[in-house]
């Protein structure tokens, strides 16, 4: 039982490049979330999903897109990366109140 | 606009001390208040949570105190240990929306000195 896994762990992008972050959970949870964590700002919700095939915007959705084609996977895409998207990205899943977080992806955009 | 305000930003205590971290919120629709603990290089993990129908909850050395009228809640760590050194985040959500989206505070970096 791996819980929540994220790939990749680290990535460096140049401004304007695109990439996809993958989150996978093996707990059969309905809800999945993408957060970004920046110094002094805590965790902020980017997008979330309440079930397979559904997605919704969180607090800071601009510049990101998501997809939930399979229940166990939640993808976060950056179509045209900007330096302001340099951050640590966390995925989480939940079957009730508690959210289980992955280990994070550290993304640097130069 | 930060929906949950957290203080202090950092805290240093001696082993055995009782660090206290405070949080405040404005949205009276919030009905679930968890605390998450995060070690360097790891994702946050749920430590303890409280609903507004009780004023205090204890789990081991960790206690949440909740003041509904003041819209404040705090985390107390009894007999703190060096292994408690981590960043602590308070959060709040409105579980009636169904998605249970969490609004996090800005975090408190706790250092427990041996």
PDB file of C-alpha atoms in Angstrom, chain A residues 3-80:
ATOM      1  CA  UNK A   3      -0.627   5.659  -0.374  1.00  0.00           C
ATOM      2  CA  UNK A   4      -0.190   8.782  -2.503  1.00  0.00           C
ATOM      3  CA  UNK A   5       2.719   8.915  -4.926  1.00  0.00           C
ATOM      4  CA  UNK A   6       3.894  11.799  -7.104  1.00  0.00           C
ATOM      5  CA  UNK A   7       6.148  11.906 -10.132  1.00  0.00           C
ATOM      6  CA  UNK A   8       8.553  13.451 -10.785  1.00  0.00           C
ATOM      7  CA  UNK A   9      10.198  14.433  -7.487  1.00  0.00           C
ATOM      8  CA  UNK A  10      12.162  17.317  -8.991  1.00  0.00           C
ATOM      9  CA  UNK A  11      11.968  19.217 -12.262  1.00  0.00           C
ATOM     10  CA  UNK A  12      13.559  22.295 -13.778  1.00  0.00           C
ATOM     11  CA  UNK A  13      11.730  24.019 -16.640  1.00  0.00           C
ATOM     12  CA  UNK A  14      12.503  26.984 -18.794  1.00  0.00           C
ATOM     13  CA  UNK A  15       9.898  29.734 -19.097  1.00  0.00           C
ATOM     14  CA  UNK A  16       7.287  28.762 -21.664  1.00  0.00           C
ATOM     15  CA  UNK A  17       7.843  25.019 -21.465  1.00  0.00           C
ATOM     16  CA  UNK A  18       5.041  22.660 -20.541  1.00  0.00           C
ATOM     17  CA  UNK A  19       4.903  19.668 -18.241  1.00  0.00           C
ATOM     18  CA  UNK A  20       2.535  17.319 -16.450  1.00  0.00           C
ATOM     19  CA  UNK A  21       2.743  16.229 -12.835  1.00  0.00           C
ATOM     20  CA  UNK A  22       1.257  12.842 -12.031  1.00  0.00           C
ATOM     21  CA  UNK A  23      -0.438  11.891  -8.777  1.00  0.00           C
ATOM     22  CA  UNK A  24      -1.566   8.348  -8.040  1.00  0.00           C
ATOM     23  CA  UNK A  25      -3.382   6.922  -5.010  1.00  0.00           C
ATOM     24  CA  UNK A  26      -4.153   3.329  -4.133  1.00  0.00           C
ATOM     25  CA  UNK A  27      -6.695   3.955  -1.365  1.00  0.00           C
ATOM     26  CA  UNK A  28      -9.761   4.097  -3.626  1.00  0.00           C
ATOM     27  CA  UNK A  29     -10.431   7.680  -2.523  1.00  0.00           C
ATOM     28  CA  UNK A  30     -13.042   9.748  -4.325  1.00  0.00           C
ATOM     29  CA  UNK A  31     -11.514  13.154  -3.610  1.00  0.00           C
ATOM     30  CA  UNK A  32      -8.159  14.347  -4.902  1.00  0.00           C
ATOM     31  CA  UNK A  33      -6.459  17.734  -4.616  1.00  0.00           C
ATOM     32  CA  UNK A  34      -3.474  19.667  -5.945  1.00  0.00           C
ATOM     33  CA  UNK A  35      -1.786  22.264  -3.713  1.00  0.00           C
ATOM     34  CA  UNK A  36       1.220  24.490  -4.061  1.00  0.00           C
ATOM     35  CA  UNK A  37       3.409  25.383  -1.089  1.00  0.00           C
ATOM     36  CA  UNK A  38       5.370  28.607  -1.047  1.00  0.00           C
ATOM     37  CA  UNK A  39       7.462  30.051   1.811  1.00  0.00           C
ATOM     38  CA  UNK A  40       5.337  32.071   4.220  1.00  0.00           C
ATOM     39  CA  UNK A  41       2.106  31.246   2.402  1.00  0.00           C
ATOM     40  CA  UNK A  42       1.177  27.781   3.587  1.00  0.00           C
ATOM     41  CA  UNK A  43      -0.550  25.426   1.174  1.00  0.00           C
ATOM     42  CA  UNK A  44      -2.962  26.827  -1.378  1.00  0.00           C
ATOM     43  CA  UNK A  45      -5.459  24.744  -3.317  1.00  0.00           C
ATOM     44  CA  UNK A  46      -4.997  24.824  -7.093  1.00  0.00           C
ATOM     45  CA  UNK A  47      -7.644  22.376  -8.360  1.00  0.00           C
ATOM     46  CA  UNK A  48      -9.567  19.495  -6.918  1.00  0.00           C
ATOM     47  CA  UNK A  49     -11.738  16.568  -7.985  1.00  0.00           C
ATOM     48  CA  UNK A  50     -14.686  14.950  -6.227  1.00  0.00           C
ATOM     49  CA  UNK A  51     -14.700  11.909  -8.470  1.00  0.00           C
ATOM     50  CA  UNK A  52     -13.538  10.334 -11.707  1.00  0.00           C
ATOM     51  CA  UNK A  53     -14.199  12.634 -14.642  1.00  0.00           C
ATOM     52  CA  UNK A  54     -14.837  15.738 -12.499  1.00  0.00           C
ATOM     53  CA  UNK A  55     -12.566  18.678 -11.708  1.00  0.00           C
ATOM     54  CA  UNK A  56     -13.046  22.108 -10.148  1.00  0.00           C
ATOM     55  CA  UNK A  57     -11.016  25.241  -9.466  1.00  0.00           C
ATOM     56  CA  UNK A  58      -9.487  26.011  -6.107  1.00  0.00           C
ATOM     57  CA  UNK A  59      -7.959  29.225  -4.732  1.00  0.00           C
ATOM     58  CA  UNK A  60      -5.150  29.670  -7.280  1.00  0.00           C
ATOM     59  CA  UNK A  61      -6.097  27.890 -10.535  1.00  0.00           C
ATOM     60  CA  UNK A  62      -4.672  30.322 -13.108  1.00  0.00           C
ATOM     61  CA  UNK A  63      -1.974  28.836 -15.336  1.00  0.00           C
ATOM     62  CA  UNK A  64      -2.838  25.227 -14.444  1.00  0.00           C
ATOM     63  CA  UNK A  65      -5.117  22.551 -15.863  1.00  0.00           C
ATOM     64  CA  UNK A  66      -6.061  19.171 -14.438  1.00  0.00           C
ATOM     65  CA  UNK A  67      -7.609  15.907 -15.515  1.00  0.00           C
ATOM     66  CA  UNK A  68      -9.032  12.914 -13.656  1.00  0.00           C
ATOM     67  CA  UNK A  69      -9.615  10.266 -16.301  1.00  0.00           C
ATOM     68  CA  UNK A  70      -9.125   7.406 -13.845  1.00  0.00           C
ATOM     69  CA  UNK A  71     -10.183   7.375 -10.201  1.00  0.00           C
ATOM     70  CA  UNK A  72      -6.682   6.631  -8.963  1.00  0.00           C
ATOM     71  CA  UNK A  73      -4.881   9.324 -10.977  1.00  0.00           C
ATOM     72  CA  UNK A  74      -4.985  13.133 -10.919  1.00  0.00           C
ATOM     73  CA  UNK A  75      -2.815  15.034 -13.384  1.00  0.00           C
ATOM     74  CA  UNK A  76      -1.698  18.649 -13.067  1.00  0.00           C
ATOM     75  CA  UNK A  77      -0.569  20.409 -16.234  1.00  0.00           C
ATOM     76  CA  UNK A  78       1.354  23.593 -16.833  1.00  0.00           C
ATOM     77  CA  UNK A  79       0.882  24.651 -20.444  1.00  0.00           C
ATOM     78  CA  UNK A  80       3.361  27.548 -20.463  1.00  0.00           C
TER      79      UNK A  80
END
